[in-house]
Amino acid sequence: MRLREELFLLGFDSAGKPAVHPDSLDLGVAGARLVELVLAGRVAVTGGRLGVIGIEPTGDAADDNLLAAIRLAAQPPPLAGALAQLRAGAGEAVRTDLLGEGVLTKVAQRRLGLVPVTRYPADEGVVRAITVRLWYAAHGRSQPDEPTAALCGLMHAVLLHEHVFVTMPMVGLDQRLREIRAKLSDPVREVVDAVTTLVASAAFAIYR
C-alpha cells in the first residue's frame, strides 16, 4: 500500500468520519505523494525547491505527468507551491483508488432520517496493521524504516497522532514523534516540515 493511502486511511474513524479538517488531510496526502517519489529516488528536494532525478517512467501516469511538469519548469518549483497545488483533490483521488481496491466501502445513510450522509468505512484489519506498525515506532519498540518514519512525520504534521493513538499511552508521544522526524533524510524532512507549516497557516487563516 502506498504511503498516501496509509495516511488517508488514518484520517478517519471506524465509521468513516473525518478526524481532521479535509484541507489538512489533503495537504498530508500531497506531501505523502512527494515523499513516495523522494524515497523512490525520483524527486530531489533542496533548499525548498523540487528537482527530478532520471527520466524513466514510473508506471503511474499521474506521477509521470507530475515529474514532467517539474522537469519542464523554467526554474525548480518551490516545495510549498507544489504542495498547495497538489492538495486539490488529493484525498478524493486516493479514496477512489481505495474503493477500487476494496479497502473502503461506500455507505449512504440519512442523519435523523432526513439529511443524506455518505461515509466510507475502511477495512479494520488494514487500518489496524498500519496503526500497530506506527505504535511500535512511536513508542520506541522498534526502529522504523524510512517509509514508516515518514508516515509518523506526516501523521504528526497533520495533527493526526492523538486520533491514531487515542486508546494508547500518550506519555512522551509528541517528543518521540519529533525525534523520529529529526532523523528523516533531509529531503523527506523538508517535505514533512513544509506540510506542517502549511497546515498551521491554514488553521491560522480560519481563525483570523
Short mmCIF file of C-alpha atoms in Angstrom, two decimals:
data_model
loop_
_atom_site.label_atom_id
_atom_site.label_comp_id
_atom_site.label_asym_id
_atom_site.label_seq_id
_atom_site.Cartn_x
_atom_site.Cartn_y
_atom_site.Cartn_z
CA MET A 1 0.00 0.00 0.00
CA ARG A 2 1.27 3.47 -0.89
CA LEU A 3 2.19 5.99 1.77
CA ARG A 4 -0.55 8.37 0.63
CA GLU A 5 -3.16 5.63 1.05
CA GLU A 6 -1.98 4.77 4.55
CA LEU A 7 -2.11 8.39 5.67
CA PHE A 8 -5.55 8.85 4.15
CA LEU A 9 -6.91 5.80 6.00
CA LEU A 10 -5.59 7.17 9.29
CA GLY A 11 -7.58 10.35 8.71
CA PHE A 12 -10.95 8.78 9.50
CA ASP A 13 -12.58 6.98 12.41
CA SER A 14 -14.05 3.48 12.17
CA ALA A 15 -17.32 4.84 10.78
CA GLY A 16 -15.55 6.80 8.05
CA LYS A 17 -15.96 10.20 9.73
CA PRO A 18 -13.06 12.66 9.20
CA ALA A 19 -10.68 13.01 12.16
CA VAL A 20 -9.06 16.24 10.91
CA HIS A 21 -10.04 19.06 8.57
CA PRO A 22 -10.19 17.78 4.95
CA ASP A 23 -7.79 20.50 3.78
CA SER A 24 -5.18 19.33 6.30
CA LEU A 25 -5.54 15.74 5.19
CA ASP A 26 -5.30 16.78 1.53
CA LEU A 27 -2.03 18.56 2.31
CA GLY A 28 -0.75 15.47 4.09
CA VAL A 29 -1.72 13.25 1.16
CA ALA A 30 0.01 15.65 -1.26
CA GLY A 31 3.10 15.52 0.94
CA ALA A 32 2.95 11.74 1.06
CA ARG A 33 2.88 11.64 -2.72
CA LEU A 34 6.06 13.71 -2.92
CA VAL A 35 7.71 11.60 -0.20
CA GLU A 36 6.94 8.47 -2.21
CA LEU A 37 8.78 9.96 -5.17
CA VAL A 38 11.68 11.05 -2.96
CA LEU A 39 12.00 7.55 -1.49
CA ALA A 40 11.84 6.07 -4.99
CA GLY A 41 14.81 8.24 -5.97
CA ARG A 42 12.80 10.26 -8.49
CA VAL A 43 12.43 13.65 -6.79
CA ALA A 44 15.09 15.76 -5.12
CA VAL A 45 14.30 18.45 -2.56
CA THR A 46 16.97 21.06 -1.89
CA GLY A 47 16.53 24.42 -0.21
CA GLY A 48 12.76 24.28 -0.50
CA ARG A 49 12.72 23.53 -4.23
CA LEU A 50 11.98 20.41 -6.26
CA GLY A 51 14.05 18.66 -8.89
CA VAL A 52 13.68 15.47 -10.89
CA ILE A 53 16.12 12.56 -10.90
CA GLY A 54 16.15 10.41 -14.04
CA ILE A 55 13.74 10.30 -16.98
CA GLU A 56 12.45 6.73 -16.74
CA PRO A 57 8.65 6.36 -16.42
CA THR A 58 7.32 5.38 -13.01
CA GLY A 59 4.45 3.25 -14.28
CA ASP A 60 1.94 5.74 -12.86
CA ALA A 61 0.62 8.21 -15.44
CA ALA A 62 -0.23 10.90 -12.87
CA ASP A 63 3.21 10.73 -11.27
CA ASP A 64 4.88 10.75 -14.68
CA ASN A 65 2.94 13.92 -15.56
CA LEU A 66 4.00 15.48 -12.25
CA LEU A 67 7.65 14.66 -12.87
CA ALA A 68 7.41 16.06 -16.40
CA ALA A 69 5.92 19.30 -15.06
CA ILE A 70 8.74 19.67 -12.54
CA ARG A 71 11.37 18.85 -15.16
CA LEU A 72 10.00 21.32 -17.72
CA ALA A 73 9.50 24.20 -15.28
CA ALA A 74 11.53 27.32 -16.08
CA GLN A 75 13.13 27.06 -12.65
CA PRO A 76 12.96 24.48 -9.86
CA PRO A 77 9.43 24.74 -8.43
CA PRO A 78 9.08 25.77 -4.77
CA LEU A 79 8.06 22.90 -2.49
CA ALA A 80 5.35 24.91 -0.72
CA GLY A 81 3.80 25.96 -4.02
CA ALA A 82 3.82 22.40 -5.32
CA LEU A 83 2.08 21.14 -2.17
CA ALA A 84 -0.52 23.90 -2.42
CA GLN A 85 -1.32 22.80 -5.99
CA LEU A 86 -1.18 19.06 -5.36
CA ARG A 87 -3.56 19.29 -2.38
CA ALA A 88 -6.55 19.98 -4.64
CA GLY A 89 -8.50 16.71 -4.89
CA ALA A 90 -5.62 14.72 -3.40
CA GLY A 91 -7.76 12.89 -0.84
CA GLU A 92 -10.60 12.24 -3.27
CA ALA A 93 -8.21 10.62 -5.74
CA VAL A 94 -6.90 8.29 -3.04
CA ARG A 95 -10.44 7.48 -1.90
CA THR A 96 -11.32 6.43 -5.44
CA ASP A 97 -8.29 4.13 -5.56
CA LEU A 98 -9.10 2.57 -2.18
CA LEU A 99 -12.72 1.97 -3.18
CA GLY A 100 -11.46 0.18 -6.27
CA GLU A 101 -9.13 -1.93 -4.14
CA GLY A 102 -11.95 -2.87 -1.76
CA VAL A 103 -10.25 -1.27 1.24
CA LEU A 104 -13.06 1.29 1.58
CA THR A 105 -16.80 0.68 1.38
CA LYS A 106 -19.30 3.36 0.39
CA VAL A 107 -22.24 3.61 2.79
CA ALA A 108 -25.10 6.06 2.17
CA GLN A 109 -27.20 6.97 5.21
CA ARG A 110 -29.66 9.63 6.39
CA ARG A 111 -28.89 11.61 9.52
CA LEU A 112 -32.04 11.85 11.67
CA GLY A 113 -33.80 10.18 8.79
CA LEU A 114 -33.57 13.36 6.72
CA VAL A 115 -30.09 14.58 5.78
CA PRO A 116 -28.20 12.32 3.32
CA VAL A 117 -24.73 11.41 4.53
CA THR A 118 -22.12 9.26 2.79
CA ARG A 119 -19.43 7.53 4.81
CA TYR A 120 -16.52 5.39 3.69
CA PRO A 121 -15.63 2.90 6.44
CA ALA A 122 -12.31 1.13 5.92
CA ASP A 123 -11.25 -2.47 6.29
CA GLU A 124 -10.46 -2.58 10.02
CA GLY A 125 -7.73 -5.17 9.56
CA VAL A 126 -5.83 -2.93 7.15
CA VAL A 127 -6.10 0.11 9.44
CA ARG A 128 -5.11 -1.96 12.49
CA ALA A 129 -1.96 -3.22 10.76
CA ILE A 130 -0.91 0.35 9.93
CA THR A 131 -1.68 1.60 13.43
CA VAL A 132 0.23 -1.20 15.15
CA ARG A 133 3.29 -0.55 12.99
CA LEU A 134 3.16 3.13 13.92
CA TRP A 135 2.63 2.31 17.60
CA TYR A 136 5.83 0.23 17.72
CA ALA A 137 7.75 3.05 16.04
CA ALA A 138 6.25 5.91 18.05
CA HIS A 139 6.73 4.16 21.39
CA GLY A 140 10.30 3.11 20.72
CA ARG A 141 9.57 -0.61 20.43
CA SER A 142 11.20 -0.81 17.00
CA GLN A 143 13.43 1.27 14.77
CA PRO A 144 11.17 2.41 11.93
CA ASP A 145 12.22 2.05 8.32
CA GLU A 146 12.15 5.23 6.21
CA PRO A 147 8.55 4.87 4.92
CA THR A 148 7.24 4.19 8.43
CA ALA A 149 9.24 7.10 9.85
CA ALA A 150 7.90 9.35 7.08
CA LEU A 151 4.35 8.23 7.87
CA CYS A 152 4.94 9.07 11.54
CA GLY A 153 6.15 12.50 10.49
CA LEU A 154 3.22 13.18 8.18
CA MET A 155 0.74 11.94 10.77
CA HIS A 156 2.28 14.38 13.24
CA ALA A 157 2.32 17.19 10.67
CA VAL A 158 -1.44 17.00 10.05
CA LEU A 159 -2.15 16.55 13.79
CA LEU A 160 -3.50 13.02 13.47
CA HIS A 161 -1.35 11.41 16.18
CA GLU A 162 -3.80 11.95 19.03
CA HIS A 163 -6.59 10.39 16.95
CA VAL A 164 -4.48 7.43 15.84
CA PHE A 165 -3.21 6.71 19.35
CA VAL A 166 -6.41 7.59 21.22
CA THR A 167 -6.50 4.21 23.02
CA MET A 168 -2.76 4.04 23.61
CA PRO A 169 -0.41 5.67 26.18
CA MET A 170 0.27 9.29 25.19
CA VAL A 171 3.14 10.00 27.60
CA GLY A 172 6.15 11.22 25.63
CA LEU A 173 4.43 10.63 22.29
CA ASP A 174 4.88 14.13 20.88
CA GLN A 175 8.58 14.15 21.79
CA ARG A 176 9.13 10.70 20.31
CA LEU A 177 7.48 11.74 17.03
CA ARG A 178 9.69 14.84 16.91
CA GLU A 179 12.73 12.62 17.38
CA ILE A 180 11.63 10.38 14.52
CA ARG A 181 11.11 13.42 12.30
CA ALA A 182 14.57 14.74 13.18
CA LYS A 183 16.16 11.52 11.88
CA LEU A 184 14.42 11.59 8.50
CA SER A 185 16.60 12.14 5.46
CA ASP A 186 16.94 15.81 4.55
CA PRO A 187 14.59 15.80 1.52
CA VAL A 188 11.88 13.82 3.33
CA ARG A 189 12.14 16.06 6.36
CA GLU A 190 11.82 19.14 4.14
CA VAL A 191 8.54 17.81 2.74
CA VAL A 192 7.17 16.92 6.19
CA ASP A 193 8.17 20.31 7.60
CA ALA A 194 6.55 22.10 4.66
CA VAL A 195 3.30 20.20 5.28
CA THR A 196 3.48 21.21 8.95
CA THR A 197 3.89 24.87 8.04
CA LEU A 198 1.04 24.86 5.52
CA VAL A 199 -1.34 23.07 7.90
CA ALA A 200 -0.55 25.60 10.64
CA SER A 201 -1.00 28.51 8.22
CA ALA A 202 -4.37 27.19 7.05
CA ALA A 203 -5.54 26.78 10.66
CA PHE A 204 -4.41 30.30 11.50
CA ALA A 205 -6.24 31.71 8.48
CA ILE A 206 -9.52 30.12 9.60
CA TYR A 207 -9.40 31.85 12.98
CA ARG A 208 -8.11 35.27 11.87
#
